[in-house]
C-alpha positions as CSV (number, residue, x, y, z in Angstrom):
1,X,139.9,168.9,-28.3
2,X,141.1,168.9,-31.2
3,X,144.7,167.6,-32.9
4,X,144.6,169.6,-36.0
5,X,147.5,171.9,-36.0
6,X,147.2,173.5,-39.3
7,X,144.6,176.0,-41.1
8,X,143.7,173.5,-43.9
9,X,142.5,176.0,-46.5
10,X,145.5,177.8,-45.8
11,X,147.5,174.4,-46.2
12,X,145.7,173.7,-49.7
13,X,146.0,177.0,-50.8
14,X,149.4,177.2,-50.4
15,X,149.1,180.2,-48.3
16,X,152.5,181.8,-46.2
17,X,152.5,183.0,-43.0
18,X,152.6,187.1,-43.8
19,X,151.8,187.0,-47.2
20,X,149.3,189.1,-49.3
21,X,146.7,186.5,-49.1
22,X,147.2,185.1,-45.3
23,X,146.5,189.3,-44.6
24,X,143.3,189.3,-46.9
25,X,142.3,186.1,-45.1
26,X,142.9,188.0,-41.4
27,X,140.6,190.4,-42.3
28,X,137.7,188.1,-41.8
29,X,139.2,185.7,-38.7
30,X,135.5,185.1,-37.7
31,X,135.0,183.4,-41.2
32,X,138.5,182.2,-41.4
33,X,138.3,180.4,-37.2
34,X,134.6,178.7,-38.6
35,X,136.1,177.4,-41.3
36,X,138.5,175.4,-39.4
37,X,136.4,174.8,-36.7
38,X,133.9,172.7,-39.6
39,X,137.1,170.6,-40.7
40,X,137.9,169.9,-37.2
41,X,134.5,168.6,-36.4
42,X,133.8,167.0,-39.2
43,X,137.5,164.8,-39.5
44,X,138.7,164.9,-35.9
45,X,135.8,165.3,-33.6
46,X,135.8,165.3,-30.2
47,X,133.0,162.0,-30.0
48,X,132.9,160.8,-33.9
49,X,129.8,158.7,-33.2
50,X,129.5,155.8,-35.4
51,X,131.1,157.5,-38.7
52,X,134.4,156.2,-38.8
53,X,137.6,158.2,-39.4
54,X,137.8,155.6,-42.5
55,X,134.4,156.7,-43.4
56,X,134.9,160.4,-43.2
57,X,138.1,159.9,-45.6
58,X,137.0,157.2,-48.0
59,X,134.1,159.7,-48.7
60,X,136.4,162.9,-48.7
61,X,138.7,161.5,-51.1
62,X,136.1,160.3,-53.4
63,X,134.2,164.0,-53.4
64,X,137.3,165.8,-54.0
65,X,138.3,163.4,-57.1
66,X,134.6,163.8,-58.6
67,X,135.5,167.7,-58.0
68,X,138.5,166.9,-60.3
69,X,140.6,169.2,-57.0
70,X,144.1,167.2,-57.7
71,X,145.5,169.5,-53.9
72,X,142.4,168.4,-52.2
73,X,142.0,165.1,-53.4
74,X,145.8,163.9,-52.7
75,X,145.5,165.4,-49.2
76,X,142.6,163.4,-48.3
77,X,143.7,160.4,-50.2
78,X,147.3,160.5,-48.4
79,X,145.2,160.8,-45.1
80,X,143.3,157.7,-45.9
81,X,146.2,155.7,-46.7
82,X,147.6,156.2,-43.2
83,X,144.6,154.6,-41.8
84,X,145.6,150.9,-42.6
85,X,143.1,149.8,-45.2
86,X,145.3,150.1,-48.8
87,X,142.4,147.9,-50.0
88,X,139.9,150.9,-49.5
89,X,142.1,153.3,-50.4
90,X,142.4,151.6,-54.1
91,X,138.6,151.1,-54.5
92,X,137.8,154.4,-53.9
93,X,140.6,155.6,-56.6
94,X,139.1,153.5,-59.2
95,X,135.3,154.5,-57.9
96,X,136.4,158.2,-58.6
97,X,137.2,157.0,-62.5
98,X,134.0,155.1,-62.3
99,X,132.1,157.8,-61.0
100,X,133.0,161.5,-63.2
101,X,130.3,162.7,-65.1
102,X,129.1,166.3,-66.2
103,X,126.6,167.5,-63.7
104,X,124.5,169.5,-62.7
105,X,122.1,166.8,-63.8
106,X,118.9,165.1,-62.7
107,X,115.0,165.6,-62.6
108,X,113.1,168.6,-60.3
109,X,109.6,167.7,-58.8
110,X,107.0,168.0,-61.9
111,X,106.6,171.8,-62.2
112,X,107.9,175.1,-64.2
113,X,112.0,173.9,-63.5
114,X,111.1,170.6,-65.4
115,X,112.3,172.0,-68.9
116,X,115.6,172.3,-67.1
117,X,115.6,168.4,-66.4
118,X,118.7,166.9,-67.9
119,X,119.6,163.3,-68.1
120,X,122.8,161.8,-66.3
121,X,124.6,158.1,-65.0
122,X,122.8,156.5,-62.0
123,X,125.9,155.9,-60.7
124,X,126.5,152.4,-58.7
125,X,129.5,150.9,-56.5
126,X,130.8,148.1,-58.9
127,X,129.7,145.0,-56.8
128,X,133.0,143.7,-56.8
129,X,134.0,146.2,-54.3
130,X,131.1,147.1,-52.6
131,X,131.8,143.2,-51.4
132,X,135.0,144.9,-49.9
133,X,133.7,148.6,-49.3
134,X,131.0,147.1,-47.3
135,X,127.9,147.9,-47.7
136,X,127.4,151.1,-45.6
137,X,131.0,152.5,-47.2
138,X,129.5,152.0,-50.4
139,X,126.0,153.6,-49.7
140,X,127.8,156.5,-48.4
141,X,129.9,157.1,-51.9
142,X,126.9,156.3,-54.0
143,X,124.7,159.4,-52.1
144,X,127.4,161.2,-52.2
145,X,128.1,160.9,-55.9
146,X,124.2,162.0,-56.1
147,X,124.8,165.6,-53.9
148,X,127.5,166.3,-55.8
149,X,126.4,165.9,-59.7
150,X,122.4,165.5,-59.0
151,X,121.3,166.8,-55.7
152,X,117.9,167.6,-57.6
153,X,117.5,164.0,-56.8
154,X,117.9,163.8,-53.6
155,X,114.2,162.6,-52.3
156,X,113.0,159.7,-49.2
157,X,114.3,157.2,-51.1
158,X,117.9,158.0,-51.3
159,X,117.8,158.5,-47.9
160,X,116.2,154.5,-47.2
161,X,118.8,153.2,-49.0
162,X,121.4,154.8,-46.6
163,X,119.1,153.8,-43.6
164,X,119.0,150.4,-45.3
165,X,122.9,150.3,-45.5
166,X,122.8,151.1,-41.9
167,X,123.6,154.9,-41.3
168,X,121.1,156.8,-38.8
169,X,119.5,159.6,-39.4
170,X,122.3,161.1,-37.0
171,X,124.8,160.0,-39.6
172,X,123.6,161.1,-42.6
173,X,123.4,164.4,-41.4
174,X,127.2,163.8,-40.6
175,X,127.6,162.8,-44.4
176,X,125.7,165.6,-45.8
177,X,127.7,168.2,-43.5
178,X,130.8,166.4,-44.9
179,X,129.6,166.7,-48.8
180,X,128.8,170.3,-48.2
181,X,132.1,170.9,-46.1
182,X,134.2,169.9,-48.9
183,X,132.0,171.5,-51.9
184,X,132.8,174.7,-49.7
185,X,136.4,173.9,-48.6
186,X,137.3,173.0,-52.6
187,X,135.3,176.7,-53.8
188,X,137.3,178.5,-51.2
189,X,140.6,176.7,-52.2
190,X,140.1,176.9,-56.3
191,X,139.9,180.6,-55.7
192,X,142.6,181.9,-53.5
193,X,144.9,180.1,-56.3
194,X,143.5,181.9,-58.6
195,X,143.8,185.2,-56.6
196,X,147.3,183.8,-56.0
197,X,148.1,183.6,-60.0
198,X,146.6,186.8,-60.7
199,X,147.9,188.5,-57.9
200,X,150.4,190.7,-59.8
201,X,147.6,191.9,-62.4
202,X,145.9,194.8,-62.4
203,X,141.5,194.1,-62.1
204,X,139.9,196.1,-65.0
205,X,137.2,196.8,-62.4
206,X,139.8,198.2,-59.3
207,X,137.1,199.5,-57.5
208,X,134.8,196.5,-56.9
209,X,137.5,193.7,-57.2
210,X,139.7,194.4,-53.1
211,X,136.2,193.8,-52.1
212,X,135.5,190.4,-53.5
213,X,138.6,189.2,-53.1
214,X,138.5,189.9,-49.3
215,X,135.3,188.3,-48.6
216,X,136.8,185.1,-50.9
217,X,140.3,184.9,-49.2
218,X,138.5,185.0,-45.9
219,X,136.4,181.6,-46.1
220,X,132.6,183.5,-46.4
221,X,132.8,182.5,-50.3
């Protein structure tokens, strides 16, 4: 069962208990319970199998600083700092400098979408800290640097290298849930601020705009 006490969109957003937002949000609570029920699962699961809470972090905190998501990043990278490892916690810092590029980038299968094929870094773990990373840790931030900028690329041999680094094909559907999780979690949390901001302006298009903004305050966006 789960520990988690909090709604964590709500938490990032910086929603209140009764506010204009928390209300637009209740209007979904099937969307808004499934949301929570994927962070719970995903960073305090009932049987973790072999992905490490240190994993799941190290990774979260580097996907949400390649998202340039200052909230979500500092969240997950005060949650990995509690776990003991100040050593990890630095190295993944520095890998999110190392790491920011412009995406979407990367080459489709030969075909019509080829003229939209666009160059970008073949990003790597600087040695000197994969030696500390480990070699699994650092597999895991270097495929997830590739779903996040150049998913185009994603093809078998990505995936060897994480069975090479020693994840399972169990766990790297656990990493890939957790890359999608957050490109979700960050998408949902970017716009209820901006809802938040705006909320005392009037939308030029009143009639269409209550209905967007409920479906996005309420997780399905």
């Amino acid at each position: 069962m789960s520990t988690i006490s909090f709604d964590i969109i709500d938490h990032l957003a910086d929603i209140q208990p009764g506010s204009h937002l928390d209300e637009l949000r209740s209007q979904r609570p099937q969307a808004r319970e499934n949301a929570q029920k994927s962070y719970s699962a995903l960073f305090d699961p009932d049987d973790a199998g072999n992905v490490s809470a240190l994993e799941r972090y190290a990774v979260a905190t580097f996907v949400t600083g390649l998202h340039r998501q200052s909230v979500a990043a500092d969240f997950y990278a005060a949650a990995l700092q509690k776990l003991d490892r100040p050593d990890i916690a630095d190295i993944v810092d520095a890998e999110i400098t190392r790491g920011l590029a412009k995406g979407p980038y990367g080459r489709y299968p030969e075909g019509p979408l080829s003229t939209e094929d666009e160059e970008g870094p073949d990003y790597r773990v600087f040695p000197g800290h994969e030696e500390i990373l480990g070699a699994r840790l650092a597999a895991a931030l270097q495929h997830a640097h590739l779903l996040v900028f150049h998913p185009r690329d994603a093809n078998p041999e990505a995936l060897q290298k994480l069975l090479g680094a020693g994840w399972s094909t169990t766990d790297i559907v656990t990493l890939s849930q957790l890359v999608a999780f957050l490109s979700f979690q960050i998408r949902v949390v970017a716009g209820l601020r901006a809802l938040a901001a705006t909320s005392n302006h009037t939308s030029a298009s009143s009639g269409e705009a209550p209905v967007f903004t409920a479906l996005l305050a309420s997780g399905a966006l």
